[in-house]
Coordinates of C-alpha atoms in Angstrom, one line a residue:
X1 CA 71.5 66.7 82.8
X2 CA 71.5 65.3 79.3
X3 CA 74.6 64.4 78.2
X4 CA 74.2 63.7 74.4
X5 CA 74.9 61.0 72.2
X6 CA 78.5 61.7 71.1
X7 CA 80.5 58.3 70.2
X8 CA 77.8 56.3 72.5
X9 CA 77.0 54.8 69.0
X10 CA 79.0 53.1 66.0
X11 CA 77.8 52.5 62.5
X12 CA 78.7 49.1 61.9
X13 CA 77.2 48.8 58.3
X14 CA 75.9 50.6 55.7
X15 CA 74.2 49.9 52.2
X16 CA 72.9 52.5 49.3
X17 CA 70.5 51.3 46.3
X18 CA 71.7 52.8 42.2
X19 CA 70.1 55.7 42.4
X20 CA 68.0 56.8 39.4
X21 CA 64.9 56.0 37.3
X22 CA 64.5 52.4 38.6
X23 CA 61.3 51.3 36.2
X24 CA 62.3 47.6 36.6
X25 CA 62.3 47.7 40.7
X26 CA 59.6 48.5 43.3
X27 CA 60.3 50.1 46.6
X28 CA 60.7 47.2 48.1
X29 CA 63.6 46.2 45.9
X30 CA 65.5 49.4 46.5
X31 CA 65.0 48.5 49.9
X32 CA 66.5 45.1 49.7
X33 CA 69.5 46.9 47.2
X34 CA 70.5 49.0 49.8
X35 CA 69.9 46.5 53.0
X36 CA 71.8 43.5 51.0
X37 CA 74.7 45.4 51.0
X38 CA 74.7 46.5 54.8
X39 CA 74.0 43.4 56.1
X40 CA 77.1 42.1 54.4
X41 CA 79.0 45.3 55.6
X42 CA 78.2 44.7 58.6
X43 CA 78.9 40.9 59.1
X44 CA 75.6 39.5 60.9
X45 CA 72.9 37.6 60.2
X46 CA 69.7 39.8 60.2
X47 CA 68.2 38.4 63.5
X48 CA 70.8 40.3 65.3
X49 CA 68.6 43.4 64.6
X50 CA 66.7 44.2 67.4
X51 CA 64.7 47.2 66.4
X52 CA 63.9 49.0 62.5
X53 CA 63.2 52.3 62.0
X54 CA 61.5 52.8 58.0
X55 CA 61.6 56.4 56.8
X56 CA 59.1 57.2 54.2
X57 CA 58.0 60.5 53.3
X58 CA 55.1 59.5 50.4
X59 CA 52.8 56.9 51.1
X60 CA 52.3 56.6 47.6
X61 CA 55.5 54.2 47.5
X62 CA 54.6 51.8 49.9
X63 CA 51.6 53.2 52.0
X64 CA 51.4 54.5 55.3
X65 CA 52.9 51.5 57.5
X66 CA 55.9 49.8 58.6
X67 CA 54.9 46.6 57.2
X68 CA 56.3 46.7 53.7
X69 CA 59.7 47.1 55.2
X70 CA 59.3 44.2 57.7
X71 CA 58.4 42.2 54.8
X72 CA 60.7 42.8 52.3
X73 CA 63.3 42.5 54.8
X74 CA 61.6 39.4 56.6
X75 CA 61.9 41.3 60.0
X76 CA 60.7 38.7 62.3
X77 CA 58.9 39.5 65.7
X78 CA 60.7 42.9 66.3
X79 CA 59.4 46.5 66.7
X80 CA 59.3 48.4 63.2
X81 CA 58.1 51.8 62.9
X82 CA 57.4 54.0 59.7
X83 CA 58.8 57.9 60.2
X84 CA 58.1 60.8 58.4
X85 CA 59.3 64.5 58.9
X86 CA 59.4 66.2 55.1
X87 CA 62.6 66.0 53.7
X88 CA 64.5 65.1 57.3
X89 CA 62.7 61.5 57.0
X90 CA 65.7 59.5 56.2
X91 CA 67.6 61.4 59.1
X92 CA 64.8 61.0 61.3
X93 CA 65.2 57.6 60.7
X94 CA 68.9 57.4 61.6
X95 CA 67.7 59.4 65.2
X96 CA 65.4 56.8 66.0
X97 CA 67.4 53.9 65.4
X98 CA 70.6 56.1 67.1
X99 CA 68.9 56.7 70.4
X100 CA 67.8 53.1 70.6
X101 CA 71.1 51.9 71.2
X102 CA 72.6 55.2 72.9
X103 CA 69.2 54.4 75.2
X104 CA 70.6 50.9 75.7
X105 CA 66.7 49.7 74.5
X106 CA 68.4 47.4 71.7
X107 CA 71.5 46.3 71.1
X108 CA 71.7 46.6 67.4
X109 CA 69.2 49.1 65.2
X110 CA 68.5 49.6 61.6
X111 CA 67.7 52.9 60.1
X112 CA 66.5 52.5 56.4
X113 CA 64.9 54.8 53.9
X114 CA 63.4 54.3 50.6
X115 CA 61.2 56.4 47.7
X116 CA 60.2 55.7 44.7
X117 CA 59.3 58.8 43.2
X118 CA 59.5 58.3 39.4
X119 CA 56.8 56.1 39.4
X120 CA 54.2 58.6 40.7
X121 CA 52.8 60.7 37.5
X122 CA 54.0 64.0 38.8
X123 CA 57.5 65.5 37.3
X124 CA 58.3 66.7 40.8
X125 CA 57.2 65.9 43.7
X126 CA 53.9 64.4 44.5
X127 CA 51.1 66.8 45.9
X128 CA 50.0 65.8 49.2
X129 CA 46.8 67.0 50.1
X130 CA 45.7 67.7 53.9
X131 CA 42.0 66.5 53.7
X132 CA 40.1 68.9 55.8
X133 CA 42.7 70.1 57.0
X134 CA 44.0 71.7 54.0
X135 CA 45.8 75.6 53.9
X136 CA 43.4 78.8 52.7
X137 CA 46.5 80.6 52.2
X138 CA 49.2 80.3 49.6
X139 CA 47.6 77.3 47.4
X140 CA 49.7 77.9 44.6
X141 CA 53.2 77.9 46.3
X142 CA 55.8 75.4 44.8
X143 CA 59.0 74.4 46.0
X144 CA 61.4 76.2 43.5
X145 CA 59.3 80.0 44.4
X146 CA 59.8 79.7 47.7
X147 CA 63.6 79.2 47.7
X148 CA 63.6 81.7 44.5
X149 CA 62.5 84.0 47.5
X150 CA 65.5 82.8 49.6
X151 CA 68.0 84.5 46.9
X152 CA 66.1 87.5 46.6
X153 CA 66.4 88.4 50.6
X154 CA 70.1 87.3 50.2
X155 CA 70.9 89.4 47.9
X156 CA 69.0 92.1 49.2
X157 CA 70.8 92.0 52.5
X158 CA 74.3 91.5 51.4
X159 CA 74.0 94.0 48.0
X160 CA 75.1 91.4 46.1
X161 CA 75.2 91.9 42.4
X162 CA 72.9 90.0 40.3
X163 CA 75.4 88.6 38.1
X164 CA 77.6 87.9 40.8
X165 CA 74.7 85.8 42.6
X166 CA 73.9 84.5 39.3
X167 CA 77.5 83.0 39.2
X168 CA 78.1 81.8 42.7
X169 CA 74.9 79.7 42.4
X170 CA 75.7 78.3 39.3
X171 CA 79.0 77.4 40.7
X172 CA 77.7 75.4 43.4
X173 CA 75.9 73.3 40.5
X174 CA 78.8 73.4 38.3
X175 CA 81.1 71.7 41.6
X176 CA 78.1 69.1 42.2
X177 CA 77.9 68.0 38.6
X178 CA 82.0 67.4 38.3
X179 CA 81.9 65.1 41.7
X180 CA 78.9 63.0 40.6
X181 CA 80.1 62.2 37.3
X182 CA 82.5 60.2 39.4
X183 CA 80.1 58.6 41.4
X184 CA 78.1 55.1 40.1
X185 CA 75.4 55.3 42.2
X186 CA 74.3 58.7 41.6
X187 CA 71.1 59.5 39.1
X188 CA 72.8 62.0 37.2
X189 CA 76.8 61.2 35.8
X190 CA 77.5 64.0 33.2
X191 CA 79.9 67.0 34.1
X192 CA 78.1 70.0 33.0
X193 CA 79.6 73.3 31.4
X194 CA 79.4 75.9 33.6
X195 CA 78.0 78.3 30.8
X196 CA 75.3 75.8 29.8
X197 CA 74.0 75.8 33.7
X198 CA 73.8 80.0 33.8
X199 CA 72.7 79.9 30.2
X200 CA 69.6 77.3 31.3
X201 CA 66.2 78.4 31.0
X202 CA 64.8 79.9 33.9
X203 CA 62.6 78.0 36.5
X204 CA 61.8 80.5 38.9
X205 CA 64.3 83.4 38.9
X206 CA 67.2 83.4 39.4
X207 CA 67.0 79.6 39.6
X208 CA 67.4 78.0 36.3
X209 CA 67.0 74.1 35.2
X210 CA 70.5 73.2 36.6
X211 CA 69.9 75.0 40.2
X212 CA 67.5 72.6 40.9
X213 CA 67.9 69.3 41.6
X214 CA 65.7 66.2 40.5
X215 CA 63.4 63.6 42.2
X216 CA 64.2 59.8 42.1
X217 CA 64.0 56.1 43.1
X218 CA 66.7 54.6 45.9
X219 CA 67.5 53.3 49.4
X220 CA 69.6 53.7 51.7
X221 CA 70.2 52.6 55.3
X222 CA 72.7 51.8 58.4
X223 CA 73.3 49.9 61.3
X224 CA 74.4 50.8 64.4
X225 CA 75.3 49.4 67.8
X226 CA 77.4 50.4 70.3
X227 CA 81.4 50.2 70.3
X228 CA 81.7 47.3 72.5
X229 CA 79.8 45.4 70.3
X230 CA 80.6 47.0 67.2
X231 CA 84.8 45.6 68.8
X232 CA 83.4 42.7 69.3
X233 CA 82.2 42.0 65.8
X234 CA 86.2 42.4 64.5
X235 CA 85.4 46.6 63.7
X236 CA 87.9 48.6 64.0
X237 CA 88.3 52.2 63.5
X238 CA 84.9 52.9 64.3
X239 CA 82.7 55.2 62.6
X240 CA 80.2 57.0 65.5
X241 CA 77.8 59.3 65.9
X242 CA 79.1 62.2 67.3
X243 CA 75.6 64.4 67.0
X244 CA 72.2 64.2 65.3
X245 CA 69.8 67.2 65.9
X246 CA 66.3 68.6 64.5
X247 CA 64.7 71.6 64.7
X248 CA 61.1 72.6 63.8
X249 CA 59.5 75.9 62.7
X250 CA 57.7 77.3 65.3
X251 CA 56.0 79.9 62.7
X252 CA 57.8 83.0 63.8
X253 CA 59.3 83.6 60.0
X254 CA 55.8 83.8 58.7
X255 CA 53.9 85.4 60.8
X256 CA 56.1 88.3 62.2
X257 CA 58.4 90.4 60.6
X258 CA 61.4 89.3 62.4
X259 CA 62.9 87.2 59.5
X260 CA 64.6 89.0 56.9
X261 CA 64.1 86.4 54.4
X262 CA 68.3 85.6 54.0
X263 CA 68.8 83.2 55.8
X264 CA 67.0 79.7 57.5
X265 CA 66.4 79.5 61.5
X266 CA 65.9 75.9 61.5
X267 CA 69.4 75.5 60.5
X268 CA 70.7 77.6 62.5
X269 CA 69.1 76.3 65.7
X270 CA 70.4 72.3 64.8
X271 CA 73.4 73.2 63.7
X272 CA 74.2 74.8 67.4
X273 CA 73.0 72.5 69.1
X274 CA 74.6 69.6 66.6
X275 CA 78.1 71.6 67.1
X276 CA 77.5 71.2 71.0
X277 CA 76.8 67.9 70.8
X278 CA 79.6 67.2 69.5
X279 CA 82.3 69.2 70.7
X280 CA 82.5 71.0 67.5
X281 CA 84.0 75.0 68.2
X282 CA 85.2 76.1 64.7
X283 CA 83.3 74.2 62.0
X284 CA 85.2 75.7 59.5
X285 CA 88.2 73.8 60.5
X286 CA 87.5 71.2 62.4
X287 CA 84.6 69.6 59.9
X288 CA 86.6 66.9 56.6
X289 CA 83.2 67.5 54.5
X290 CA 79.7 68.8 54.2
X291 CA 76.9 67.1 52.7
X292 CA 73.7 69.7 52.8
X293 CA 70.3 69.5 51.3
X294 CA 71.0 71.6 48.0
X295 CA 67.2 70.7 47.3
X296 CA 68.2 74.1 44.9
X297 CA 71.6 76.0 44.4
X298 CA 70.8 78.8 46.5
X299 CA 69.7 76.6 49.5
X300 CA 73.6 75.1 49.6
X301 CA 75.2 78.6 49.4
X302 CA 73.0 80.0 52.1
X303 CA 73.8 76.9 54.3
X304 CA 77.0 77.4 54.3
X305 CA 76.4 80.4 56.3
X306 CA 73.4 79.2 58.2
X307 CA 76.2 76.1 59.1
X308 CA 79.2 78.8 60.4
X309 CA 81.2 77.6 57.6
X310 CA 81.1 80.7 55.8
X311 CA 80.9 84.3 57.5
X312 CA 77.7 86.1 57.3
X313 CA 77.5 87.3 53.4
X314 CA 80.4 85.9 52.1
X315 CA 79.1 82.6 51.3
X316 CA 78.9 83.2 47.4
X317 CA 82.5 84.6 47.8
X318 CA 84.2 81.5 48.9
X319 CA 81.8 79.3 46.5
X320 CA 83.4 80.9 43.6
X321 CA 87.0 81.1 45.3
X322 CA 86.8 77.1 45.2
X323 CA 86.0 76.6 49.2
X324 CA 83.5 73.5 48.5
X325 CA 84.8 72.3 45.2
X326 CA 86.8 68.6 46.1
X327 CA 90.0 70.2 46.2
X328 CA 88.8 73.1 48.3
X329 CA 89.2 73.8 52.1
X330 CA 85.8 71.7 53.3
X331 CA 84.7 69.7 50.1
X332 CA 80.6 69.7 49.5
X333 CA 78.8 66.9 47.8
X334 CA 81.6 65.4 47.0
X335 CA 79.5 62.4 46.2
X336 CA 77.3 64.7 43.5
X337 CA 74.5 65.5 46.2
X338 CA 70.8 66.1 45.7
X339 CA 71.7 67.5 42.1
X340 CA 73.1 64.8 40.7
X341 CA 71.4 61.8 43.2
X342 CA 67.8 63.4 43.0
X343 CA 65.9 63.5 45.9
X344 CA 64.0 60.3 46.9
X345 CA 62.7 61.7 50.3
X346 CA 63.4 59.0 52.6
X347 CA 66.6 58.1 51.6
X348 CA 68.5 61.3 50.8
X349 CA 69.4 62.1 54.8
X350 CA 70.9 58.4 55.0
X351 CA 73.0 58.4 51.5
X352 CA 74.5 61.4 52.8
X353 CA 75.8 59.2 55.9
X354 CA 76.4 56.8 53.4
X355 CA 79.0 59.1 51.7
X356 CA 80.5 60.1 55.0
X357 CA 80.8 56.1 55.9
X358 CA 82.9 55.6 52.7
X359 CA 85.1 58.5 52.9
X360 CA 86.1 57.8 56.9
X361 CA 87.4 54.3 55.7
X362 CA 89.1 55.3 52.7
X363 CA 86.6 53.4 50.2
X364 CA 85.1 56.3 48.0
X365 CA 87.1 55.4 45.1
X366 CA 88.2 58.3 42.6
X367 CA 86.1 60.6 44.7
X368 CA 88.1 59.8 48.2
X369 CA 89.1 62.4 50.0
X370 CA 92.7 62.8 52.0
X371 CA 92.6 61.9 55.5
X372 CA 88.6 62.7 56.7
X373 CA 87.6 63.3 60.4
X374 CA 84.4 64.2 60.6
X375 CA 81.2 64.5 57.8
X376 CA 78.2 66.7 58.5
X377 CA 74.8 65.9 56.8
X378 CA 72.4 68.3 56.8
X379 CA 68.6 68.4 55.4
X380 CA 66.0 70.6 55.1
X381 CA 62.5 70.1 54.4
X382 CA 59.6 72.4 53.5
X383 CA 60.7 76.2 52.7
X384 CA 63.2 78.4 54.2
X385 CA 60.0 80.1 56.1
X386 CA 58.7 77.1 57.9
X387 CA 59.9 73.6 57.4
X388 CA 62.0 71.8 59.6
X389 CA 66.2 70.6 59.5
X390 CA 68.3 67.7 60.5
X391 CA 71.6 67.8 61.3
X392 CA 74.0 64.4 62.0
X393 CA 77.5 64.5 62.5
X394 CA 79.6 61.4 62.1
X395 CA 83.4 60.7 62.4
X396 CA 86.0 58.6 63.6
X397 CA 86.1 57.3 67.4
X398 CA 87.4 59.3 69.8
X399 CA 87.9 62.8 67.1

């Protein structure tokens, strides 16, 4: 019987790239940035690393291979392998290079992600095309209509008011904004009036300007070995893995009427399965801090509930009571998230471990938090109707 992977692993270094409109860098750069700095975290020389695991969600940064990363990193002679899973890429990442040492395969993995998004002519992100293989139905959908759609069945379900909705969301921006401003590696540092984000024109309603967040360049990446080693490298008070976990539309939402439209399956199904892993029973109070994929407002206030952090319809409740603010009960983004990091595919799901990593050793600066356990990550890529989620937990050894 499978066991899992609970603190079989230890993250032994970590790195994360200046997130942001990097015209003077190319991927490869980012990826250097942000593998510079874990290598020195870490405390080995690079031919330690027995195995690399590249996650790259837009070949239109690098192309469809490993080899950029092996190069750019001067990877000699070991296995390197480019993953790709929508926006769970930089997580999926993290799995592979996880189960590699849980798997006893290597003794020492990296997990690295990088994008470069700004660089690709579109103001969003890029159009990928399917060849012959291409969807008759929907051609027109876009990313901020479908989770537009997400708040409407909310809503409907809960008989939220409008305004109210309208407020809780622009909350949850409002909280994002405040915590990046104090972050130097995040895209966006500027505190944002909370009338200026409801007042916002309106992108697809009732999500305006400032519920969704941005694309961008950056990197990020870890890595991990087991404890013994990780010991025997001078680590101590290890940072592991307690759970990572993915789940995959299986098309039911769309093609039956079985989905309501308030809520997202995917998430649901990892985070069970994540909490199992790891011996979680009450995530509401056993969990230090969340980082989710807030890809829009909405999508952070529904995951609270789709995470059991939040009872069924009273998500937008405690978001305006101050829950996820950095003083409240379980502090979200507290490093500015998606909003205020933008969302450079690959590397979103491993700057949210980065975050974690900092805040577990007491090194996040004026955003550290008092005494963290254990950080969730959480991402979610394609719509709330079929897409697919990640889930990694990480804390200290032994919690």
């Amino acid at each position: 019987m499978a066991t899992g992977i609970k603190d079989k692993v230890a993250i032994v270094g970590m790195g994360c790239s200046k997130f942001g409109e990097r015209w003077d860098c190319s991927a490869e750069d980012l990826m250097v940035e942000a593998f510079t700095e874990a290598l020195a975290d870490a405390g080995i020389d690079r031919s330690r690393i027995g195995a690399a695991w590249y996650g790259s969600a837009m070949e239109k940064s690098v192309g469809n291979s490993a080899i950029p990363l092996s190069t750019a990193l001067r990877l000699e002679a070991i296995p390197v392998s480019r993953v790709e899973n929508m926006c769970a890429t930089g997580t999926e990442a993290l799995r592979g290079a996880v189960y590699a040492v849980a798997s006893g395969a290597v003794d020492i993995a990296l997990a690295i992600g990088a994008e470069k998004l700004k660089d690709t002519g579109y103001g969003g992100l890029p159009v990928v095309g399917k060849g012959t293989l291409n969807d008759l139905w929907m051609p027109y959908g876009s990313a901020p209509a479908g989770f537009a759609q997400l708040a409407a069945g909310y809503r409907a379900k809960y008989g939220i008011d409008k305004l109210d909705l309208k407020r809780a969301i622009g909350r949850v921006s409002w909280k994002s904004h405040q915590n990046g401003a104090k972050n130097p590696k995040a895209h966006m540092r500027k505190a944002v009036e909370l009338d200026t984000i409801l007042n916002a024109p309106m992108i697809a309603e009732p999500l305006g300007v400032f519920d969704c967040c941005g694309v961008s360049d950056g990197s990020a990446c870890a890595i991990v070995t087991t404890p013994e080693i990780a010991r025997s490298l001078g680590k101590q008070n290890l940072i592991t893995v307690k759970a990572i976990q993915l789940s995959a539309s299986s098309g039911r939402e769309q093609s039956t009427n079985q989905w309501d439209g308030s809520y997202v399956q995917n998430t649901r199904n990892a985070a069970k399965a994540a909490y199992a892993e790891a011996g979680i029973r009450n995530p509401r109070e056993e969990l230090s801090a969340l980082e989710v994929h807030d890809c829009f407002s909405i999508t952070e206030l529904v995951t609270m509930e789709d995470l059991g952090v939040s009872a069924d319809g009273q998500a937008w409740r405690d978001v305006l009571e101050g829950v996820f603010d950095a003083e409240g009960k379980i502090p979200c983004q507290i490093d500015g998230g998606l909003k205020c990091f933008g969302h450079p595919i690959g590397a979103s799901g491993l700057r949210m471990v980065y975050e974690h990593y900092l805040q577990l050793q007491g090194r996040a600066g004026a955003r550290q938090l008092k005494n963290p356990q254990l950080g969730l990550s959480h991402n979610l890529g394609g719509v709330p109707y079929n897409g697919v989620c990640a889930i990694s937990i990480v804390g200290l050894e032994g919690r």
